[in-house]
PDB file of C-alpha atoms and ligand atoms in Angstrom:
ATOM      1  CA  UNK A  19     -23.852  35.429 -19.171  1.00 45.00           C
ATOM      2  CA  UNK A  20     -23.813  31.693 -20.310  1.00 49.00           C
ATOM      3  CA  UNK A  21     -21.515  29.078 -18.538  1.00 53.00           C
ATOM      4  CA  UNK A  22     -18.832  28.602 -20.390  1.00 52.00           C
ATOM      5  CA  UNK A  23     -18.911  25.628 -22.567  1.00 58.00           C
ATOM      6  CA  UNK A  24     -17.289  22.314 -21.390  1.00 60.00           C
ATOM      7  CA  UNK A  25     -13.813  22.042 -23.325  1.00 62.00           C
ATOM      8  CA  UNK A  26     -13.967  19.568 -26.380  1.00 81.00           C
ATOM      9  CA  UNK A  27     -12.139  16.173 -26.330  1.00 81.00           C
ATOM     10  CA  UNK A  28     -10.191  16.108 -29.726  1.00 87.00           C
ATOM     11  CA  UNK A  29      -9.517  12.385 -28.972  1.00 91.00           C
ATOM     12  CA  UNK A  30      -8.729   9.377 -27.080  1.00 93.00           C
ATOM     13  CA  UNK A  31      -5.520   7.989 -27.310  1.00 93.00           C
ATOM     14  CA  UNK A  32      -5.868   4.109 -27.144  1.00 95.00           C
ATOM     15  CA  UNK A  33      -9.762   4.565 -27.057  1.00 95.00           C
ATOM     16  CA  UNK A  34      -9.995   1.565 -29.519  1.00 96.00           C
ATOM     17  CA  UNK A  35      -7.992  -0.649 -26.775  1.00 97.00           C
ATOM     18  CA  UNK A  36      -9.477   0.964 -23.577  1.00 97.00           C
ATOM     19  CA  UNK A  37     -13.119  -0.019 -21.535  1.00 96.00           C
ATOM     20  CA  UNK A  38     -14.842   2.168 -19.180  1.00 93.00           C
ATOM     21  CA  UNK A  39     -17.761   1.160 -17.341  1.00 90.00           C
ATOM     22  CA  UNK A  40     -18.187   4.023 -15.089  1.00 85.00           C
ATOM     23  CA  UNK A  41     -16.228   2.944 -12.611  1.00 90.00           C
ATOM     24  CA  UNK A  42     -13.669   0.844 -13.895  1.00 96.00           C
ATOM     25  CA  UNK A  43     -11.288   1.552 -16.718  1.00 98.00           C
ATOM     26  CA  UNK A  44      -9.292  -1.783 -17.932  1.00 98.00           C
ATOM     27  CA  UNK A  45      -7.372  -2.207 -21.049  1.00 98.00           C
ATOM     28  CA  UNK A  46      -6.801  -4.572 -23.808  1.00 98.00           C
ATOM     29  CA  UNK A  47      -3.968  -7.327 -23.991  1.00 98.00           C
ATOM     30  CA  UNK A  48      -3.264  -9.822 -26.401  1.00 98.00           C
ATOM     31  CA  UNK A  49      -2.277 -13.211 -24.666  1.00 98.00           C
ATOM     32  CA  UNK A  50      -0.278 -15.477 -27.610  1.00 98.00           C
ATOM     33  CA  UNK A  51      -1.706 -19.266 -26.910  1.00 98.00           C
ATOM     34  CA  UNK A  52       1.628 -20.720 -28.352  1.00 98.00           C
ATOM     35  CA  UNK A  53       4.212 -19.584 -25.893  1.00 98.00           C
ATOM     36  CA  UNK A  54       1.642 -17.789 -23.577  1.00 97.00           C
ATOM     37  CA  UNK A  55       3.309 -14.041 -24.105  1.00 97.00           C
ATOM     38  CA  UNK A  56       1.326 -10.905 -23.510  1.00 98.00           C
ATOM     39  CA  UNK A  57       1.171  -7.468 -25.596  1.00 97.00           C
ATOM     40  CA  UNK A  58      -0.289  -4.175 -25.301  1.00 97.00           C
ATOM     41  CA  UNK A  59      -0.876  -2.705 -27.610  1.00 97.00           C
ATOM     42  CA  UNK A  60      -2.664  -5.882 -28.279  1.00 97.00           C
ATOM     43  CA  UNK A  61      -1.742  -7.300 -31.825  1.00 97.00           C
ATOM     44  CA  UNK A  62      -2.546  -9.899 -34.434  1.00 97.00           C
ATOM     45  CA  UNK A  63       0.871 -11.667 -34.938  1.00 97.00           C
ATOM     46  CA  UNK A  64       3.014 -12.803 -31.584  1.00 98.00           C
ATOM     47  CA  UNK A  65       5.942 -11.152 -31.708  1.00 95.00           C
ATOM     48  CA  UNK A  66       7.823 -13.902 -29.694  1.00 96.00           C
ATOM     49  CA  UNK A  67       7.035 -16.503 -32.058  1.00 98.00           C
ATOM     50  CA  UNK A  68       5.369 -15.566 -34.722  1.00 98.00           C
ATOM     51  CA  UNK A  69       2.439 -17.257 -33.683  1.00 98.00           C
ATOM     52  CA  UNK A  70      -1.352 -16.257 -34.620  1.00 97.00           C
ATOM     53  CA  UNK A  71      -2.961 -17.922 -32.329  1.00 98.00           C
ATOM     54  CA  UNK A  72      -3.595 -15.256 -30.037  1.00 98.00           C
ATOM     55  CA  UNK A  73      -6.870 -13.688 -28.341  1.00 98.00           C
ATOM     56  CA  UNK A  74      -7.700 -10.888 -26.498  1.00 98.00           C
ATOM     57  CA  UNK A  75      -8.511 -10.592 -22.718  1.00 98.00           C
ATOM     58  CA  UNK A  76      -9.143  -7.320 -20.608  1.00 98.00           C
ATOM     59  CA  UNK A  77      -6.447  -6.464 -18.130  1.00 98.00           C
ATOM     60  CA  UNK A  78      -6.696  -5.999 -14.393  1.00 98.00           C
ATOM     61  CA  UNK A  79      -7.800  -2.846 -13.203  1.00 98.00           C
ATOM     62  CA  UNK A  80      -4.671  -2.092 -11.240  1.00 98.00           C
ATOM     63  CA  UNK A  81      -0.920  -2.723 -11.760  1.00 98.00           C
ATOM     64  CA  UNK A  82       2.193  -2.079  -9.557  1.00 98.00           C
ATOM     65  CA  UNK A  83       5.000   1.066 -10.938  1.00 98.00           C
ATOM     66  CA  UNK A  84       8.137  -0.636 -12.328  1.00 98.00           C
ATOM     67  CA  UNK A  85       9.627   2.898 -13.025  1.00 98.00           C
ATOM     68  CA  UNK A  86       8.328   6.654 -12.989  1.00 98.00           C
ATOM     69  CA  UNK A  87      10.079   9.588 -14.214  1.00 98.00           C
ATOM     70  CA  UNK A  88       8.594  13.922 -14.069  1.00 98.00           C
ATOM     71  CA  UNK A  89       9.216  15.235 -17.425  1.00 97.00           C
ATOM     72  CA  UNK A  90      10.189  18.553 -17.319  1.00 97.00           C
ATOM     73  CA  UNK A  91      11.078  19.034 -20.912  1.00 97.00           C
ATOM     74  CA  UNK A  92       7.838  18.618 -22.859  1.00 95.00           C
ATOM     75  CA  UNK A  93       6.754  18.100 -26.142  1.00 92.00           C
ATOM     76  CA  UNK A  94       4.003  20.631 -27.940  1.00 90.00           C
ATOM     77  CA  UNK A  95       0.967  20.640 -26.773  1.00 91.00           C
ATOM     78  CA  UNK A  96       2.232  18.684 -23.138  1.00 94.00           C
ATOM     79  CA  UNK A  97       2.241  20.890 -20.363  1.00 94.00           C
ATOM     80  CA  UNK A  98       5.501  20.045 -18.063  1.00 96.00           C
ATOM     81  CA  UNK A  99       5.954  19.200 -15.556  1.00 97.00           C
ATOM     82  CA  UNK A 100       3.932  15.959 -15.876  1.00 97.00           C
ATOM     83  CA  UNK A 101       4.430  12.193 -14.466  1.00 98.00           C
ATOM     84  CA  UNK A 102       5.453   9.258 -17.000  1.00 98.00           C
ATOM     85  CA  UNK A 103       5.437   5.754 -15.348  1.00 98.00           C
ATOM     86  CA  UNK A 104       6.168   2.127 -16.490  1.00 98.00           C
ATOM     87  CA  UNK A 105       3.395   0.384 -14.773  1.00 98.00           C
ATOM     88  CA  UNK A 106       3.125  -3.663 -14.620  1.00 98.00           C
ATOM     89  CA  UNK A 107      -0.223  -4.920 -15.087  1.00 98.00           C
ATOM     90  CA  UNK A 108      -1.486  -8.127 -16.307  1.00 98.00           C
ATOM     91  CA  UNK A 109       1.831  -9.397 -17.309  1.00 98.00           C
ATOM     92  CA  UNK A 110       2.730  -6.327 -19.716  1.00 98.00           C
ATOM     93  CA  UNK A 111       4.400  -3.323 -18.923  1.00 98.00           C
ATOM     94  CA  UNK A 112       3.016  -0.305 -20.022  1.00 98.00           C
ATOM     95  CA  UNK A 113       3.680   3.853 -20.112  1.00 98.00           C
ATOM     96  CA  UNK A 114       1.135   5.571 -18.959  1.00 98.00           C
ATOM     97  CA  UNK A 115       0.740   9.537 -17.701  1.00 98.00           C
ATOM     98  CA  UNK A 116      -0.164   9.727 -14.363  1.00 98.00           C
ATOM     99  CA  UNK A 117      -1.966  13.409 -14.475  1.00 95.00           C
ATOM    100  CA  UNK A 118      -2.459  13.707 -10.260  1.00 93.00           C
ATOM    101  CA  UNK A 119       0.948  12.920  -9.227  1.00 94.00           C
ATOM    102  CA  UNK A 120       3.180  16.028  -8.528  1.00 92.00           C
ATOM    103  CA  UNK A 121       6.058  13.539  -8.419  1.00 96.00           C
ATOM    104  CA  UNK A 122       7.558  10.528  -9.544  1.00 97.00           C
ATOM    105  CA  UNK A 123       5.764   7.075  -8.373  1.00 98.00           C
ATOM    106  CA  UNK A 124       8.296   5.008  -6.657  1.00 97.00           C
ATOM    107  CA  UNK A 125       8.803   1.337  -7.510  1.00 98.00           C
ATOM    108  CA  UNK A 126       6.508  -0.660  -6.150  1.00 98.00           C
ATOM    109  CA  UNK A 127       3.382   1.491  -5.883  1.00 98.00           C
ATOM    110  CA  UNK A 128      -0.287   0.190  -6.036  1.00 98.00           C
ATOM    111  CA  UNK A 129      -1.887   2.335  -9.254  1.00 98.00           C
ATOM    112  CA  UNK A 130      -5.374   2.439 -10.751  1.00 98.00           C
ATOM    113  CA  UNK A 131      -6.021   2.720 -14.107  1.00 98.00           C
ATOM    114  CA  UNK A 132      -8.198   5.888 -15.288  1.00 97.00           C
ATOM    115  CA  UNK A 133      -8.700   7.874 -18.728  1.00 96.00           C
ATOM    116  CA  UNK A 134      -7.501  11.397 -18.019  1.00 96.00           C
ATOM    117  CA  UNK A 135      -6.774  14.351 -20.248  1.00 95.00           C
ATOM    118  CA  UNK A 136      -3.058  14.445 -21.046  1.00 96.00           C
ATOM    119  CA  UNK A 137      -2.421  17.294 -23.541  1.00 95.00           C
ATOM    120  CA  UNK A 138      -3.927  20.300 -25.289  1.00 91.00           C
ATOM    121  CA  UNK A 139      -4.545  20.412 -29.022  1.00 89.00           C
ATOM    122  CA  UNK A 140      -6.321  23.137 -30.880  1.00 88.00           C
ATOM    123  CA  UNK A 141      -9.278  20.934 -31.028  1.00 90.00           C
ATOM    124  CA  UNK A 142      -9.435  20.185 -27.375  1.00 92.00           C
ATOM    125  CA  UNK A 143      -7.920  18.166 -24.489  1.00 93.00           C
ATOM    126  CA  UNK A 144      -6.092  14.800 -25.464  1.00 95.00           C
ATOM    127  CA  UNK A 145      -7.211  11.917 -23.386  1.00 95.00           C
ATOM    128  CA  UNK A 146      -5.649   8.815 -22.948  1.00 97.00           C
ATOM    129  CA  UNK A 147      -5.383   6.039 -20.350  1.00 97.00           C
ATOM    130  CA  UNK A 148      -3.332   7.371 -17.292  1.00 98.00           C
ATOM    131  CA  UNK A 149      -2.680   5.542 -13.679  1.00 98.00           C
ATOM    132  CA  UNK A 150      -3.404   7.261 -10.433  1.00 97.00           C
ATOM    133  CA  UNK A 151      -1.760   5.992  -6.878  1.00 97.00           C
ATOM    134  CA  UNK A 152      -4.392   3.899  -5.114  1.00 95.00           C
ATOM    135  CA  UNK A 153      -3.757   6.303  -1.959  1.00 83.00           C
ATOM    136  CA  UNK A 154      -4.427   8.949  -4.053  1.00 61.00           C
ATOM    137  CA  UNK A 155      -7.835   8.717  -5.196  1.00 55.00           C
ATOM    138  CA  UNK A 156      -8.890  10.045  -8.544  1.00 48.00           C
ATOM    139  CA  UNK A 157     -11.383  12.185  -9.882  1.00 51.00           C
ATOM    140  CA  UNK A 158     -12.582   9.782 -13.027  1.00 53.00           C
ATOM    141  CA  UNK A 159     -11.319  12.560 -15.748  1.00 54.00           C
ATOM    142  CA  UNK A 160      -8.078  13.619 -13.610  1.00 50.00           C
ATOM    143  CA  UNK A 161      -9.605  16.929 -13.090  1.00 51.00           C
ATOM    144  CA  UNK A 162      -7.033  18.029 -10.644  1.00 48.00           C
ATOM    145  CA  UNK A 163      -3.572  19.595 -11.000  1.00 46.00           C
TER     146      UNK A 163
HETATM  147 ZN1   ZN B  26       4.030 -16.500 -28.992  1.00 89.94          ZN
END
């Protein structure tokens, strides 16, 4: 018998705006130098004021929940339940999965950001950035269910 064959990563969403050093996972966000708003996704053109002038800096490596919801209704390949939360970091507001909660993240709670498997394709898991609850430490990949 051979071990069976760690499952295949099909891809990263965000991977082109995410770091990992190990340790730390941080994102990208675009800071506009004209009227000092913030973006993630990070982007070329402001879309306050149509500036340019605008550069990229890496985010904090934990943000506070504004708002979490459990989805119980799931789109293919997303296995419900599952955790969505609005997450305030760095002065944007993202949505990010938060694969080791069982329930919704109240307002106001310390997260970390990760990278964690968040759906199944026929190619292999889907991995994106994710948040985990500060008291709730994470295993790096959000092994656990
Ligand atoms: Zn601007």
């Amino acid at each position: 018998m051979s071990a069976s064959p760690t499952p295949a990563v099909a891809r990263q969403v965000g991977a082109a705006w995410t770091q990992q050093d190990g340790e730390r996972t941080t994102l990208t966000v675009t800071v506009c130098r004209a009227c000092a708003g913030r973006w993630f996704p990070p982007r070329d053109t402001c879309s306050t004021c149509a500036s340019d002038d605008v550069e990229d800096v890496t985010s904090d490596t934990r943000g506070t929940v504004y708002a979490s919801s459990v989805v119980r209704t799931a789109p293919r390949g997303f296995q419900a339940p599952y955790v969505l939360a609005y997450v305030d970091i760095s002065g944007v507001r993202i949505l990010a999965h938060s694969p080791s909660s069982d329930r919704a993240l109240t307002p106001g709670t310390e997260v970390e950001l990760t990278v964690a498997p968040i759906a199944d394709s026929a190619e292999g898991a889907v991995l994106s950035y994710a948040v985990t609850p500060i008291d709730d430490q994470p295993a790096p990949t959000g092994e656990q269910r």
